[in-house]
C-alpha angles and dihedrals in degrees: 000000000000124000107232129206123239090259089071092065138057129222093267094065117133122205127190109211127198098235133187101167093243127127097271099048092041090057092043092051092055094039098052091043089058097039096051099028084230142149109251122211112193119217126194122180119204104215094159099285090141090217120144107272095170111113093012094120093053090046092051091051092048087052091054109274118137091210139005124209118199109190124191102216098162097112093046090046093055097040104039103027114023098038097048088048092050089050087057091052086233120185128153118234090348094289117052118084091203097240098155094033096058094048097056099069090050092051091048090048090054091050090052092052089054091045089055092047092049094039089236124180101213149012125227134195139178099226115138121248090238099057143076098244094075089059094047093051095046099043088054089052090048091053099042105026112018091165094063120091118226122219117203110179095188088064091053110092091208090059093047091048091051094046110033091154148359093275091064091047092051091048090050091052091050091050093048093039090237109170105238129139104233111208137164112285114259115243088246139017124245140194124195135192140146093287103043151326122245131203126196146145127034113053090001093067088086104079090199091061111104106233091187095054115126092251089064098052092110091062094071120082109171102044142035122238105274088233089059095045120112116289090224118075121236124219120216129184124208122194118208133198119186091340097312125107108238102170140026119205089350095305115122111233138173117237093270091050091049092054093048093048094047093045089056094046095044094044091054090059099038097244128153102040117148132180113187146153106229136187112246118215091240090064109261130103117245133189115229134178119202141188113202106157100156095034092052092053092046093048092049096045093045090055091050090052090051093052089062101040111025125091113247098238093043089051094048092047092049091044091053087059097049095092090049093047090047091052092050091054094043093047094047103254097130093129095039118117093242092058091048090050091050090048090056089056091046092050091052091049091055101055093101098034093114131133142066132301125193118203133185119221117203131159099325096327133111113202130178113244101175146331134203137172139178087224098043116155091202110106113187091193090062097037096047120116088217124078111306106241091196094051086217091136123049110195090206088069090066090071093067092038091057093041093055094044091048095049096091091047091054092048092050092046091056093048095042106028113198115234118212 
């Protein structure tokens, strides 16, 4: 979406800003209010970041906002975003559980709902022009509210020239009497929600630096160092119905409850840590470190449930789409028609994924310790290496099966003989 100059707007313009109360968004709130002579409505989504939200409304208003919405989206996040993604087995580049990626379309959706309620003219965010989040916010806006403009100050050269660093931002806040607590910049940036916490930039920009070294233990928030985890393994059962976890250790829970329970269990045993160099959508490589304790358990257990209950060809078809689904989430196409179409296939694939999985957690590891289902497709009488009491499988039939499947290989070998 285009970035418009102030001349495009009149003094009655309303802008909904994604607001956290930190230094960046506090500066942005004041800056866009001045630049566009606009009414600013601050919006903060609680997606499980566990940050202090108390006093945020008063702070936003002291900074210049006319209103501040604080929306608790945790239940919706777990139910309508995390769980459908888990059903799809989604993972980006075989490692990343998409914790930040999946939260952004929900936050943008919430902003749009407020914009409609307030009859706002535009949305604004503080995502950098080098990252993925700007794309995720704005593709959601394109899909759900194509009439709304999107303002991205970090893509405005005048903003970057005015604020080349934190020192200039702090000085601006002092001048404008903006209530922010200026502190030394952390040696990395982090983002937390119900599914994970991510760390990037700063000292992590060196891919040779060992993020899991003992000296960096204080960086991690959701999980203990696997070396410090209990020396005794812990067994956990997860009950599934139609591909969704509905109980942990026999206790019925809603999706939000499942995530909270698994985060606690996984964090205690140091599971779900990932250090990777990933390919950002904007073209560059980036090093990210992630903690996803509950999500890692859920992803693993869900797969184990599928192995017992899902048809082979359905599984292989769905699995072939995992990289594509993961890209769609990572790139910001959650509300795009192709993701919705894939989700319909995923939902159909999950209708028999029902049963119980038992996992063992031990010093950073998740191991399967059992699976059972009332609709299991595993038949030990057929799979046994002993005599098949059901006579459902005649081993003699394999001769013709192999002969037919090898026919094309024999024909090709005669036409194109391989030379040793």
